[in-house]
mmCIF file with all atom_site columns, C-alpha atoms and ligand atoms in Angstrom:
data_model
loop_
_atom_site.group_PDB
_atom_site.id
_atom_site.type_symbol
_atom_site.label_atom_id
_atom_site.label_alt_id
_atom_site.label_comp_id
_atom_site.label_asym_id
_atom_site.label_entity_id
_atom_site.label_seq_id
_atom_site.pdbx_PDB_ins_code
_atom_site.Cartn_x
_atom_site.Cartn_y
_atom_site.Cartn_z
_atom_site.occupancy
_atom_site.B_iso_or_equiv
_atom_site.pdbx_formal_charge
_atom_site.auth_seq_id
_atom_site.auth_comp_id
_atom_site.auth_asym_id
_atom_site.auth_atom_id
_atom_site.pdbx_PDB_model_num
ATOM   1   C CA  . MET G 1 1   ? 0.000  0.000  0.000   1.00 88.00 ? 1   MET G CA  1
ATOM   2   C CA  . ALA G 1 2   ? 1.373  3.425  -0.946  1.00 98.00 ? 2   ALA G CA  1
ATOM   3   C CA  . THR G 1 3   ? 0.127  6.920  -0.182  1.00 98.00 ? 3   THR G CA  1
ATOM   4   C CA  . ILE G 1 4   ? 0.523  10.392 -1.655  1.00 98.00 ? 4   ILE G CA  1
ATOM   5   C CA  . ARG G 1 5   ? 1.927  13.451 0.086   1.00 98.00 ? 5   ARG G CA  1
ATOM   6   C CA  . LYS G 1 6   ? 3.501  16.767 -0.868  1.00 98.00 ? 6   LYS G CA  1
ATOM   7   C CA  . MET G 1 7   ? 7.155  16.590 -1.795  1.00 98.00 ? 7   MET G CA  1
ATOM   8   C CA  . ARG G 1 8   ? 9.898  17.864 0.540   1.00 98.00 ? 8   ARG G CA  1
ATOM   9   C CA  . PRO G 1 9   ? 13.476 18.911 -0.270  1.00 98.00 ? 9   PRO G CA  1
ATOM   10  C CA  . ASP G 1 10  ? 14.797 15.842 1.588   1.00 98.00 ? 10  ASP G CA  1
ATOM   11  C CA  . ASP G 1 11  ? 13.078 13.573 -0.991  1.00 98.00 ? 11  ASP G CA  1
ATOM   12  C CA  . LEU G 1 12  ? 15.801 14.514 -3.499  1.00 98.00 ? 12  LEU G CA  1
ATOM   13  C CA  . LYS G 1 13  ? 17.833 11.261 -3.479  1.00 98.00 ? 13  LYS G CA  1
ATOM   14  C CA  . ASP G 1 14  ? 14.762 9.008  -3.714  1.00 98.00 ? 14  ASP G CA  1
ATOM   15  C CA  . VAL G 1 15  ? 13.207 11.131 -6.466  1.00 98.00 ? 15  VAL G CA  1
ATOM   16  C CA  . GLU G 1 16  ? 16.437 11.061 -8.503  1.00 97.00 ? 16  GLU G CA  1
ATOM   17  C CA  . TYR G 1 17  ? 16.518 7.267  -8.029  1.00 97.00 ? 17  TYR G CA  1
ATOM   18  C CA  . VAL G 1 18  ? 12.942 6.862  -9.317  1.00 98.00 ? 18  VAL G CA  1
ATOM   19  C CA  . CYS G 1 19  ? 13.820 9.069  -12.283 1.00 98.00 ? 19  CYS G CA  1
ATOM   20  C CA  . ARG G 1 20  ? 16.847 6.902  -13.161 1.00 97.00 ? 20  ARG G CA  1
ATOM   21  C CA  . MET G 1 21  ? 15.013 3.601  -12.695 1.00 97.00 ? 21  MET G CA  1
ATOM   22  C CA  . THR G 1 22  ? 12.034 4.558  -14.863 1.00 97.00 ? 22  THR G CA  1
ATOM   23  C CA  . ALA G 1 23  ? 13.999 6.071  -17.760 1.00 96.00 ? 23  ALA G CA  1
ATOM   24  C CA  . GLY G 1 24  ? 14.811 2.741  -19.441 1.00 93.00 ? 24  GLY G CA  1
ATOM   25  C CA  . PRO G 1 25  ? 17.406 -0.047 -19.139 1.00 93.00 ? 25  PRO G CA  1
ATOM   26  C CA  . GLY G 1 26  ? 20.278 2.187  -20.340 1.00 94.00 ? 26  GLY G CA  1
ATOM   27  C CA  . CYS G 1 27  ? 19.833 4.537  -17.370 1.00 94.00 ? 27  CYS G CA  1
ATOM   28  C CA  . GLN G 1 28  ? 19.498 1.673  -14.902 1.00 93.00 ? 28  GLN G CA  1
ATOM   29  C CA  . LYS G 1 29  ? 22.814 0.137  -15.985 1.00 93.00 ? 29  LYS G CA  1
ATOM   30  C CA  . ASP G 1 30  ? 24.923 3.194  -16.799 1.00 93.00 ? 30  ASP G CA  1
ATOM   31  C CA  . PRO G 1 31  ? 25.417 5.478  -13.752 1.00 91.00 ? 31  PRO G CA  1
ATOM   32  C CA  . VAL G 1 32  ? 26.661 8.423  -15.860 1.00 90.00 ? 32  VAL G CA  1
ATOM   33  C CA  . LEU G 1 33  ? 23.639 8.323  -18.160 1.00 92.00 ? 33  LEU G CA  1
ATOM   34  C CA  . GLY G 1 34  ? 21.410 7.778  -15.105 1.00 94.00 ? 34  GLY G CA  1
ATOM   35  C CA  . TYR G 1 35  ? 22.901 10.836 -13.409 1.00 93.00 ? 35  TYR G CA  1
ATOM   36  C CA  . ARG G 1 36  ? 22.421 12.972 -16.538 1.00 93.00 ? 36  ARG G CA  1
ATOM   37  C CA  . ILE G 1 37  ? 18.769 11.977 -16.917 1.00 95.00 ? 37  ILE G CA  1
ATOM   38  C CA  . ALA G 1 38  ? 18.007 12.518 -13.222 1.00 96.00 ? 38  ALA G CA  1
ATOM   39  C CA  . ARG G 1 39  ? 19.810 15.889 -13.320 1.00 95.00 ? 39  ARG G CA  1
ATOM   40  C CA  . MET G 1 40  ? 17.782 16.907 -16.383 1.00 95.00 ? 40  MET G CA  1
ATOM   41  C CA  . PHE G 1 41  ? 14.327 15.743 -15.340 1.00 97.00 ? 41  PHE G CA  1
ATOM   42  C CA  . SER G 1 42  ? 14.098 15.692 -11.555 1.00 98.00 ? 42  SER G CA  1
ATOM   43  C CA  . THR G 1 43  ? 16.696 17.735 -9.596  1.00 98.00 ? 43  THR G CA  1
ATOM   44  C CA  . TYR G 1 44  ? 15.348 21.174 -10.571 1.00 98.00 ? 44  TYR G CA  1
ATOM   45  C CA  . TYR G 1 45  ? 11.835 20.430 -9.287  1.00 98.00 ? 45  TYR G CA  1
ATOM   46  C CA  . VAL G 1 46  ? 12.836 19.158 -5.838  1.00 98.00 ? 46  VAL G CA  1
ATOM   47  C CA  . ARG G 1 47  ? 15.072 22.203 -5.394  1.00 98.00 ? 47  ARG G CA  1
ATOM   48  C CA  . GLU G 1 48  ? 12.901 24.973 -6.886  1.00 98.00 ? 48  GLU G CA  1
ATOM   49  C CA  . CYS G 1 49  ? 9.210  24.002 -6.733  1.00 98.00 ? 49  CYS G CA  1
ATOM   50  C CA  . TYR G 1 50  ? 8.672  21.053 -4.367  1.00 98.00 ? 50  TYR G CA  1
ATOM   51  C CA  . ASP G 1 51  ? 5.484  22.765 -3.142  1.00 98.00 ? 51  ASP G CA  1
ATOM   52  C CA  . THR G 1 52  ? 3.720  21.962 -6.430  1.00 98.00 ? 52  THR G CA  1
ATOM   53  C CA  . CYS G 1 53  ? 5.082  18.391 -6.560  1.00 98.00 ? 53  CYS G CA  1
ATOM   54  C CA  . PHE G 1 54  ? 3.745  15.191 -4.975  1.00 99.00 ? 54  PHE G CA  1
ATOM   55  C CA  . VAL G 1 55  ? 5.379  11.897 -4.089  1.00 98.00 ? 55  VAL G CA  1
ATOM   56  C CA  . LEU G 1 56  ? 3.953  8.415  -3.819  1.00 98.00 ? 56  LEU G CA  1
ATOM   57  C CA  . VAL G 1 57  ? 5.528  6.908  -0.680  1.00 98.00 ? 57  VAL G CA  1
ATOM   58  C CA  . ASP G 1 58  ? 5.789  3.360  0.691   1.00 98.00 ? 58  ASP G CA  1
ATOM   59  C CA  . ASP G 1 59  ? 5.203  2.320  4.328   1.00 97.00 ? 59  ASP G CA  1
ATOM   60  C CA  . SER G 1 60  ? 8.599  3.752  5.342   1.00 98.00 ? 60  SER G CA  1
ATOM   61  C CA  . ASP G 1 61  ? 7.758  7.175  3.781   1.00 98.00 ? 61  ASP G CA  1
ATOM   62  C CA  . LYS G 1 62  ? 10.264 6.619  0.958   1.00 98.00 ? 62  LYS G CA  1
ATOM   63  C CA  . ALA G 1 63  ? 9.318  7.988  -2.467  1.00 98.00 ? 63  ALA G CA  1
ATOM   64  C CA  . VAL G 1 64  ? 8.500  5.247  -5.002  1.00 98.00 ? 64  VAL G CA  1
ATOM   65  C CA  . GLY G 1 65  ? 6.908  7.586  -7.529  1.00 98.00 ? 65  GLY G CA  1
ATOM   66  C CA  . TYR G 1 66  ? 6.259  11.265 -8.152  1.00 99.00 ? 66  TYR G CA  1
ATOM   67  C CA  . ILE G 1 67  ? 4.546  13.951 -10.125 1.00 99.00 ? 67  ILE G CA  1
ATOM   68  C CA  . LEU G 1 68  ? 6.860  16.934 -10.568 1.00 98.00 ? 68  LEU G CA  1
ATOM   69  C CA  . CYS G 1 69  ? 5.474  20.277 -11.670 1.00 98.00 ? 69  CYS G CA  1
ATOM   70  C CA  . GLU G 1 70  ? 6.807  23.765 -12.342 1.00 98.00 ? 70  GLU G CA  1
ATOM   71  C CA  . PRO G 1 71  ? 3.785  26.069 -12.687 1.00 98.00 ? 71  PRO G CA  1
ATOM   72  C CA  . ASP G 1 72  ? 5.681  28.949 -14.334 1.00 98.00 ? 72  ASP G CA  1
ATOM   73  C CA  . TYR G 1 73  ? 7.491  28.283 -17.626 1.00 98.00 ? 73  TYR G CA  1
ATOM   74  C CA  . LYS G 1 74  ? 9.320  31.639 -17.571 1.00 98.00 ? 74  LYS G CA  1
ATOM   75  C CA  . ARG G 1 75  ? 10.821 30.998 -14.150 1.00 98.00 ? 75  ARG G CA  1
ATOM   76  C CA  . TYR G 1 76  ? 11.775 27.458 -15.223 1.00 98.00 ? 76  TYR G CA  1
ATOM   77  C CA  . ASN G 1 77  ? 13.479 28.684 -18.376 1.00 97.00 ? 77  ASN G CA  1
ATOM   78  C CA  . LYS G 1 78  ? 15.529 31.244 -16.474 1.00 97.00 ? 78  LYS G CA  1
ATOM   79  C CA  . ILE G 1 79  ? 16.633 29.160 -13.484 1.00 98.00 ? 79  ILE G CA  1
ATOM   80  C CA  . TYR G 1 80  ? 17.020 25.785 -15.245 1.00 98.00 ? 80  TYR G CA  1
ATOM   81  C CA  . ARG G 1 81  ? 19.194 27.271 -17.965 1.00 97.00 ? 81  ARG G CA  1
ATOM   82  C CA  . LYS G 1 82  ? 21.239 29.272 -15.453 1.00 98.00 ? 82  LYS G CA  1
ATOM   83  C CA  . ILE G 1 83  ? 21.836 26.584 -12.798 1.00 97.00 ? 83  ILE G CA  1
ATOM   84  C CA  . ASP G 1 84  ? 21.108 23.126 -14.221 1.00 96.00 ? 84  ASP G CA  1
ATOM   85  C CA  . VAL G 1 85  ? 22.221 23.322 -17.844 1.00 97.00 ? 85  VAL G CA  1
ATOM   86  C CA  . PRO G 1 86  ? 25.821 24.362 -16.974 1.00 96.00 ? 86  PRO G CA  1
ATOM   87  C CA  . GLU G 1 87  ? 26.046 21.388 -14.575 1.00 95.00 ? 87  GLU G CA  1
ATOM   88  C CA  . ILE G 1 88  ? 24.820 18.983 -17.275 1.00 95.00 ? 88  ILE G CA  1
ATOM   89  C CA  . LYS G 1 89  ? 27.189 20.555 -19.804 1.00 95.00 ? 89  LYS G CA  1
ATOM   90  C CA  . LYS G 1 90  ? 30.123 19.569 -17.555 1.00 94.00 ? 90  LYS G CA  1
ATOM   91  C CA  . LEU G 1 91  ? 29.344 15.921 -18.430 1.00 92.00 ? 91  LEU G CA  1
ATOM   92  C CA  . ASP G 1 92  ? 29.665 16.541 -22.164 1.00 91.00 ? 92  ASP G CA  1
ATOM   93  C CA  . LYS G 1 93  ? 28.790 19.219 -24.718 1.00 94.00 ? 93  LYS G CA  1
ATOM   94  C CA  . LYS G 1 94  ? 26.065 17.193 -26.463 1.00 93.00 ? 94  LYS G CA  1
ATOM   95  C CA  . SER G 1 95  ? 24.188 16.613 -23.203 1.00 93.00 ? 95  SER G CA  1
ATOM   96  C CA  . GLY G 1 96  ? 24.487 20.320 -22.424 1.00 95.00 ? 96  GLY G CA  1
ATOM   97  C CA  . LYS G 1 97  ? 22.977 21.219 -25.789 1.00 95.00 ? 97  LYS G CA  1
ATOM   98  C CA  . GLN G 1 98  ? 20.149 18.709 -25.366 1.00 92.00 ? 98  GLN G CA  1
ATOM   99  C CA  . ALA G 1 99  ? 19.409 20.089 -21.889 1.00 95.00 ? 99  ALA G CA  1
ATOM   100 C CA  . TRP G 1 100 ? 19.420 23.671 -23.173 1.00 96.00 ? 100 TRP G CA  1
ATOM   101 C CA  . LEU G 1 101 ? 16.983 22.814 -25.983 1.00 95.00 ? 101 LEU G CA  1
ATOM   102 C CA  . PHE G 1 102 ? 14.560 20.920 -23.739 1.00 94.00 ? 102 PHE G CA  1
ATOM   103 C CA  . PRO G 1 103 ? 12.484 23.966 -22.553 1.00 95.00 ? 103 PRO G CA  1
ATOM   104 C CA  . ILE G 1 104 ? 11.757 25.157 -26.130 1.00 96.00 ? 104 ILE G CA  1
ATOM   105 C CA  . PRO G 1 105 ? 8.240  23.592 -26.374 1.00 96.00 ? 105 PRO G CA  1
ATOM   106 C CA  . TYR G 1 106 ? 7.420  24.931 -22.893 1.00 97.00 ? 106 TYR G CA  1
ATOM   107 C CA  . ASN G 1 107 ? 8.360  28.426 -24.063 1.00 97.00 ? 107 ASN G CA  1
ATOM   108 C CA  . PHE G 1 108 ? 6.467  28.043 -27.350 1.00 97.00 ? 108 PHE G CA  1
ATOM   109 C CA  . PHE G 1 109 ? 3.154  26.938 -25.775 1.00 98.00 ? 109 PHE G CA  1
ATOM   110 C CA  . GLY G 1 110 ? 3.702  28.471 -22.324 1.00 98.00 ? 110 GLY G CA  1
ATOM   111 C CA  . ARG G 1 111 ? 1.286  31.412 -22.561 1.00 98.00 ? 111 ARG G CA  1
ATOM   112 C CA  . LYS G 1 112 ? -1.654 29.018 -22.868 1.00 98.00 ? 112 LYS G CA  1
ATOM   113 C CA  . TYR G 1 113 ? -0.173 26.206 -20.734 1.00 98.00 ? 113 TYR G CA  1
ATOM   114 C CA  . PRO G 1 114 ? 2.226  27.815 -18.202 1.00 98.00 ? 114 PRO G CA  1
ATOM   115 C CA  . ALA G 1 115 ? 2.801  24.680 -16.093 1.00 98.00 ? 115 ALA G CA  1
ATOM   116 C CA  . HIS G 1 116 ? 4.546  21.464 -17.073 1.00 98.00 ? 116 HIS G CA  1
ATOM   117 C CA  . LEU G 1 117 ? 4.860  18.073 -15.406 1.00 98.00 ? 117 LEU G CA  1
ATOM   118 C CA  . HIS G 1 118 ? 6.853  14.835 -15.212 1.00 98.00 ? 118 HIS G CA  1
ATOM   119 C CA  . ILE G 1 119 ? 5.339  11.687 -13.741 1.00 98.00 ? 119 ILE G CA  1
ATOM   120 C CA  . ASP G 1 120 ? 7.162  8.403  -13.003 1.00 98.00 ? 120 ASP G CA  1
ATOM   121 C CA  . ILE G 1 121 ? 6.419  5.426  -10.775 1.00 98.00 ? 121 ILE G CA  1
ATOM   122 C CA  . LEU G 1 122 ? 8.681  2.451  -9.949  1.00 98.00 ? 122 LEU G CA  1
ATOM   123 C CA  . ASP G 1 123 ? 7.721  -0.773 -11.794 1.00 97.00 ? 123 ASP G CA  1
ATOM   124 C CA  . GLU G 1 124 ? 6.185  -2.599 -8.857  1.00 97.00 ? 124 GLU G CA  1
ATOM   125 C CA  . TYR G 1 125 ? 3.780  0.293  -8.160  1.00 98.00 ? 125 TYR G CA  1
ATOM   126 C CA  . GLN G 1 126 ? 2.614  0.810  -11.760 1.00 98.00 ? 126 GLN G CA  1
ATOM   127 C CA  . SER G 1 127 ? -0.851 -0.016 -13.145 1.00 97.00 ? 127 SER G CA  1
ATOM   128 C CA  . LYS G 1 128 ? -2.448 0.157  -9.693  1.00 98.00 ? 128 LYS G CA  1
ATOM   129 C CA  . GLY G 1 129 ? -4.175 3.505  -10.157 1.00 98.00 ? 129 GLY G CA  1
ATOM   130 C CA  . TYR G 1 130 ? -1.479 5.569  -8.377  1.00 98.00 ? 130 TYR G CA  1
ATOM   131 C CA  . GLY G 1 131 ? -0.689 7.533  -11.553 1.00 98.00 ? 131 GLY G CA  1
ATOM   132 C CA  . ALA G 1 132 ? -4.326 8.652  -11.723 1.00 98.00 ? 132 ALA G CA  1
ATOM   133 C CA  . LYS G 1 133 ? -4.202 9.726  -8.057  1.00 98.00 ? 133 LYS G CA  1
ATOM   134 C CA  . LEU G 1 134 ? -0.997 11.729 -8.580  1.00 98.00 ? 134 LEU G CA  1
ATOM   135 C CA  . MET G 1 135 ? -2.585 13.484 -11.578 1.00 98.00 ? 135 MET G CA  1
ATOM   136 C CA  . ASP G 1 136 ? -5.694 14.364 -9.530  1.00 98.00 ? 136 ASP G CA  1
ATOM   137 C CA  . ALA G 1 137 ? -3.583 15.732 -6.662  1.00 98.00 ? 137 ALA G CA  1
ATOM   138 C CA  . LEU G 1 138 ? -1.661 17.963 -9.067  1.00 98.00 ? 138 LEU G CA  1
ATOM   139 C CA  . PHE G 1 139 ? -4.730 19.216 -10.990 1.00 98.00 ? 139 PHE G CA  1
ATOM   140 C CA  . THR G 1 140 ? -6.405 20.196 -7.685  1.00 98.00 ? 140 THR G CA  1
ATOM   141 C CA  . GLU G 1 141 ? -3.257 22.059 -6.573  1.00 98.00 ? 141 GLU G CA  1
ATOM   142 C CA  . LEU G 1 142 ? -2.878 23.906 -9.885  1.00 98.00 ? 142 LEU G CA  1
ATOM   143 C CA  . LYS G 1 143 ? -6.560 24.920 -10.032 1.00 98.00 ? 143 LYS G CA  1
ATOM   144 C CA  . LYS G 1 144 ? -6.256 26.267 -6.470  1.00 98.00 ? 144 LYS G CA  1
ATOM   145 C CA  . ARG G 1 145 ? -3.375 28.423 -7.758  1.00 98.00 ? 145 ARG G CA  1
ATOM   146 C CA  . ASN G 1 146 ? -5.380 29.571 -10.811 1.00 98.00 ? 146 ASN G CA  1
ATOM   147 C CA  . VAL G 1 147 ? -2.933 27.990 -13.260 1.00 98.00 ? 147 VAL G CA  1
ATOM   148 C CA  . LYS G 1 148 ? -4.812 27.832 -16.552 1.00 98.00 ? 148 LYS G CA  1
ATOM   149 C CA  . GLY G 1 149 ? -3.059 24.970 -18.313 1.00 98.00 ? 149 GLY G CA  1
ATOM   150 C CA  . VAL G 1 150 ? -0.421 22.247 -18.006 1.00 98.00 ? 150 VAL G CA  1
ATOM   151 C CA  . MET G 1 151 ? 1.739  20.545 -20.601 1.00 98.00 ? 151 MET G CA  1
ATOM   152 C CA  . LEU G 1 152 ? 4.235  17.695 -20.837 1.00 98.00 ? 152 LEU G CA  1
ATOM   153 C CA  . GLN G 1 153 ? 6.725  16.050 -23.158 1.00 98.00 ? 153 GLN G CA  1
ATOM   154 C CA  . ALA G 1 154 ? 6.933  12.279 -23.704 1.00 97.00 ? 154 ALA G CA  1
ATOM   155 C CA  . ASP G 1 155 ? 8.885  9.945  -25.958 1.00 96.00 ? 155 ASP G CA  1
ATOM   156 C CA  . ILE G 1 156 ? 6.717  9.344  -29.015 1.00 97.00 ? 156 ILE G CA  1
ATOM   157 C CA  . HIS G 1 157 ? 7.281  5.568  -28.613 1.00 96.00 ? 157 HIS G CA  1
ATOM   158 C CA  . ASN G 1 158 ? 5.974  5.503  -25.018 1.00 97.00 ? 158 ASN G CA  1
ATOM   159 C CA  . GLU G 1 159 ? 2.502  4.409  -26.100 1.00 97.00 ? 159 GLU G CA  1
ATOM   160 C CA  . GLY G 1 160 ? 1.365  3.341  -22.606 1.00 97.00 ? 160 GLY G CA  1
ATOM   161 C CA  . ALA G 1 161 ? 2.165  6.765  -21.156 1.00 98.00 ? 161 ALA G CA  1
ATOM   162 C CA  . ILE G 1 162 ? 0.561  8.620  -24.086 1.00 98.00 ? 162 ILE G CA  1
ATOM   163 C CA  . ARG G 1 163 ? -2.630 6.518  -23.629 1.00 98.00 ? 163 ARG G CA  1
ATOM   164 C CA  . PHE G 1 164 ? -2.511 7.346  -19.909 1.00 98.00 ? 164 PHE G CA  1
ATOM   165 C CA  . TYR G 1 165 ? -2.178 11.099 -20.629 1.00 98.00 ? 165 TYR G CA  1
ATOM   166 C CA  . LYS G 1 166 ? -5.046 11.062 -23.170 1.00 98.00 ? 166 LYS G CA  1
ATOM   167 C CA  . ARG G 1 167 ? -7.223 9.352  -20.592 1.00 98.00 ? 167 ARG G CA  1
ATOM   168 C CA  . HIS G 1 168 ? -6.471 12.251 -18.256 1.00 98.00 ? 168 HIS G CA  1
ATOM   169 C CA  . GLY G 1 169 ? -7.575 14.862 -20.790 1.00 98.00 ? 169 GLY G CA  1
ATOM   170 C CA  . PHE G 1 170 ? -4.281 15.766 -22.507 1.00 98.00 ? 170 PHE G CA  1
ATOM   171 C CA  . LYS G 1 171 ? -4.420 16.657 -26.214 1.00 98.00 ? 171 LYS G CA  1
ATOM   172 C CA  . MET G 1 172 ? -1.503 16.245 -28.622 1.00 98.00 ? 172 MET G CA  1
ATOM   173 C CA  . LEU G 1 173 ? 0.071  19.596 -29.595 1.00 98.00 ? 173 LEU G CA  1
ATOM   174 C CA  . SER G 1 174 ? 3.010  18.362 -31.626 1.00 96.00 ? 174 SER G CA  1
ATOM   175 C CA  . THR G 1 175 ? 5.021  15.239 -32.464 1.00 96.00 ? 175 THR G CA  1
ATOM   176 C CA  . LYS G 1 176 ? 8.314  16.712 -33.626 1.00 92.00 ? 176 LYS G CA  1
ATOM   177 C CA  . LEU G 1 177 ? 11.766 15.136 -33.048 1.00 89.00 ? 177 LEU G CA  1
ATOM   178 C CA  . GLN G 1 178 ? 10.445 11.869 -31.534 1.00 93.00 ? 178 GLN G CA  1
ATOM   179 C CA  . THR G 1 179 ? 8.729  13.904 -28.799 1.00 96.00 ? 179 THR G CA  1
ATOM   180 C CA  . ALA G 1 180 ? 5.024  14.075 -28.077 1.00 98.00 ? 180 ALA G CA  1
ATOM   181 C CA  . THR G 1 181 ? 4.096  17.471 -26.638 1.00 98.00 ? 181 THR G CA  1
ATOM   182 C CA  . MET G 1 182 ? 0.706  17.305 -24.939 1.00 98.00 ? 182 MET G CA  1
ATOM   183 C CA  . ALA G 1 183 ? -1.405 19.777 -22.969 1.00 98.00 ? 183 ALA G CA  1
ATOM   184 C CA  . LYS G 1 184 ? -4.569 20.188 -20.928 1.00 98.00 ? 184 LYS G CA  1
ATOM   185 C CA  . ASN G 1 185 ? -6.665 23.233 -19.980 1.00 98.00 ? 185 ASN G CA  1
ATOM   186 C CA  . LEU G 1 186 ? -7.359 23.489 -16.253 1.00 98.00 ? 186 LEU G CA  1
ATOM   187 C CA  . LEU G 1 187 ? -9.693 26.482 -15.863 1.00 94.00 ? 187 LEU G CA  1
HETATM 188 C C1  . LIG T 2 .   ? 2.875  6.228  -17.014 1.00 88.47 ? 1   LIG T C1  1
HETATM 189 C C2  . LIG T 2 .   ? 2.658  6.022  -15.508 1.00 88.47 ? 1   LIG T C2  1
HETATM 190 C C3  . LIG T 2 .   ? 3.018  7.282  -14.745 1.00 88.47 ? 1   LIG T C3  1
HETATM 191 C C4  . LIG T 2 .   ? 1.167  5.730  -15.291 1.00 88.47 ? 1   LIG T C4  1
HETATM 192 O O1  . LIG T 2 .   ? 0.940  5.512  -13.899 1.00 88.47 ? 1   LIG T O1  1
HETATM 193 P P1  . LIG T 2 .   ? 0.197  4.157  -13.429 1.00 88.47 ? 1   LIG T P1  1
HETATM 194 O O2  . LIG T 2 .   ? -0.004 4.250  -11.947 1.00 88.47 ? 1   LIG T O2  1
HETATM 195 O O3  . LIG T 2 .   ? 0.924  2.987  -13.939 1.00 88.47 ? 1   LIG T O3  1
HETATM 196 O O4  . LIG T 2 .   ? -1.169 4.350  -14.180 1.00 88.47 ? 1   LIG T O4  1
HETATM 197 P P2  . LIG T 2 .   ? -2.612 3.944  -13.723 1.00 88.47 ? 1   LIG T P2  1
HETATM 198 O O5  . LIG T 2 .   ? -2.547 2.653  -12.945 1.00 88.47 ? 1   LIG T O5  1
HETATM 199 O O6  . LIG T 2 .   ? -3.297 5.105  -13.086 1.00 88.47 ? 1   LIG T O6  1
HETATM 200 O O7  . LIG T 2 .   ? -3.232 3.709  -15.178 1.00 88.47 ? 1   LIG T O7  1
HETATM 201 C C5  . LIG T 2 .   ? -2.765 2.609  -15.976 1.00 88.47 ? 1   LIG T C5  1
HETATM 202 C C6  . LIG T 2 .   ? -2.289 3.111  -17.341 1.00 88.47 ? 1   LIG T C6  1
HETATM 203 O O8  . LIG T 2 .   ? -0.990 3.664  -17.279 1.00 88.47 ? 1   LIG T O8  1
HETATM 204 C C7  . LIG T 2 .   ? -0.233 3.309  -18.452 1.00 88.47 ? 1   LIG T C7  1
HETATM 205 N N1  . LIG T 2 .   ? 0.883  2.453  -18.052 1.00 88.47 ? 1   LIG T N1  1
HETATM 206 C C8  . LIG T 2 .   ? 0.885  1.439  -17.191 1.00 88.47 ? 1   LIG T C8  1
HETATM 207 N N2  . LIG T 2 .   ? 2.119  0.912  -17.056 1.00 88.47 ? 1   LIG T N2  1
HETATM 208 C C9  . LIG T 2 .   ? 2.928  1.626  -17.863 1.00 88.47 ? 1   LIG T C9  1
HETATM 209 C C10 . LIG T 2 .   ? 4.308  1.578  -18.160 1.00 88.47 ? 1   LIG T C10 1
HETATM 210 N N3  . LIG T 2 .   ? 5.130  0.661  -17.636 1.00 88.47 ? 1   LIG T N3  1
HETATM 211 N N4  . LIG T 2 .   ? 4.827  2.503  -18.977 1.00 88.47 ? 1   LIG T N4  1
HETATM 212 C C11 . LIG T 2 .   ? 4.020  3.438  -19.551 1.00 88.47 ? 1   LIG T C11 1
HETATM 213 N N5  . LIG T 2 .   ? 2.690  3.494  -19.322 1.00 88.47 ? 1   LIG T N5  1
HETATM 214 C C12 . LIG T 2 .   ? 2.150  2.615  -18.496 1.00 88.47 ? 1   LIG T C12 1
HETATM 215 C C13 . LIG T 2 .   ? -1.159 2.591  -19.354 1.00 88.47 ? 1   LIG T C13 1
HETATM 216 O O9  . LIG T 2 .   ? -1.782 3.554  -20.216 1.00 88.47 ? 1   LIG T O9  1
HETATM 217 C C14 . LIG T 2 .   ? -2.182 2.008  -18.405 1.00 88.47 ? 1   LIG T C14 1
HETATM 218 O O10 . LIG T 2 .   ? -3.393 1.853  -19.056 1.00 88.47 ? 1   LIG T O10 1
HETATM 219 P P3  . LIG T 2 .   ? -3.768 0.439  -19.727 1.00 88.47 ? 1   LIG T P3  1
HETATM 220 O O11 . LIG T 2 .   ? -4.048 -0.452 -18.549 1.00 88.47 ? 1   LIG T O11 1
HETATM 221 O O12 . LIG T 2 .   ? -4.935 0.788  -20.546 1.00 88.47 ? 1   LIG T O12 1
HETATM 222 O O13 . LIG T 2 .   ? -2.584 -0.021 -20.516 1.00 88.47 ? 1   LIG T O13 1
HETATM 223 C C15 . LIG T 2 .   ? 3.488  4.829  -14.954 1.00 88.47 ? 1   LIG T C15 1
HETATM 224 O O14 . LIG T 2 .   ? 3.047  3.645  -15.544 1.00 88.47 ? 1   LIG T O14 1
HETATM 225 C C16 . LIG T 2 .   ? 4.992  4.963  -15.172 1.00 88.47 ? 1   LIG T C16 1
HETATM 226 O O15 . LIG T 2 .   ? 5.677  5.580  -14.355 1.00 88.47 ? 1   LIG T O15 1
HETATM 227 N N6  . LIG T 2 .   ? 5.525  4.361  -16.236 1.00 88.47 ? 1   LIG T N6  1
HETATM 228 C C17 . LIG T 2 .   ? 6.973  4.293  -16.486 1.00 88.47 ? 1   LIG T C17 1
HETATM 229 C C18 . LIG T 2 .   ? 7.622  5.651  -16.671 1.00 88.47 ? 1   LIG T C18 1
HETATM 230 C C19 . LIG T 2 .   ? 6.932  6.460  -17.725 1.00 88.47 ? 1   LIG T C19 1
HETATM 231 O O16 . LIG T 2 .   ? 6.700  6.010  -18.844 1.00 88.47 ? 1   LIG T O16 1
HETATM 232 N N7  . LIG T 2 .   ? 6.628  7.733  -17.358 1.00 88.47 ? 1   LIG T N7  1
HETATM 233 C C20 . LIG T 2 .   ? 6.082  8.704  -18.270 1.00 88.47 ? 1   LIG T C20 1
HETATM 234 C C21 . LIG T 2 .   ? 7.199  9.387  -18.975 1.00 88.47 ? 1   LIG T C21 1
HETATM 235 S S1  . LIG T 2 .   ? 6.601  10.585 -20.127 1.00 88.47 ? 1   LIG T S1  1
#
């Protein structure tokens, strides 16, 4: 049995672990790749906006899943590119470039959908309805804050996740460069 609570800064290590473990076999085996992916997709949120993020925790209060959300694309663009991208660039130039490019869809669609999210759950907790509960917790939080829309990016081949997002009201905005960009109105 797992439960949902607001994220705290001290969830960082567990959140980065979930990020690595759910990003495919390459990230599970290769610690450098795992670090890069976790640095790109999870570290920022625990540091900068944990108050709009939720974790799924096991009986020992350890995070086994999460929904990460930055409600303000402009703030994300500024801080992520200033603090996180240079760190990722230290690994190699290509990773730095990829990290720098990542916010582009958020900036392009951000006026209509200012928030964006990442959701991941460890294998053994998947397909039990926890993803739906994390989505509900986030939508309630964002509506309370008058955030008008939320978007996300997913690998175009991740059909299970895309089906999951459609079921939760997300519409496809674009499918460029192997990436599905999806969004949902909240107000
Ligand atoms: C996608 C994910 C967050 C959904 O959460 P969940 O708790 O498993 O979802 P729920 O139990 O509420 O709903 C089940 C649906 O989730 C999706 N899903 C389930 N397992 C999945 C998996 N391993 N990978 C991708 N999607 C999955 C399917 O659409 C499933 O519906 P189906 O039964 O019709 O196939 C979760 O499965 C997950 O973390 N998957 C691996 C990481 C991932 O792909 N994250 C999204 C990156 S963009």
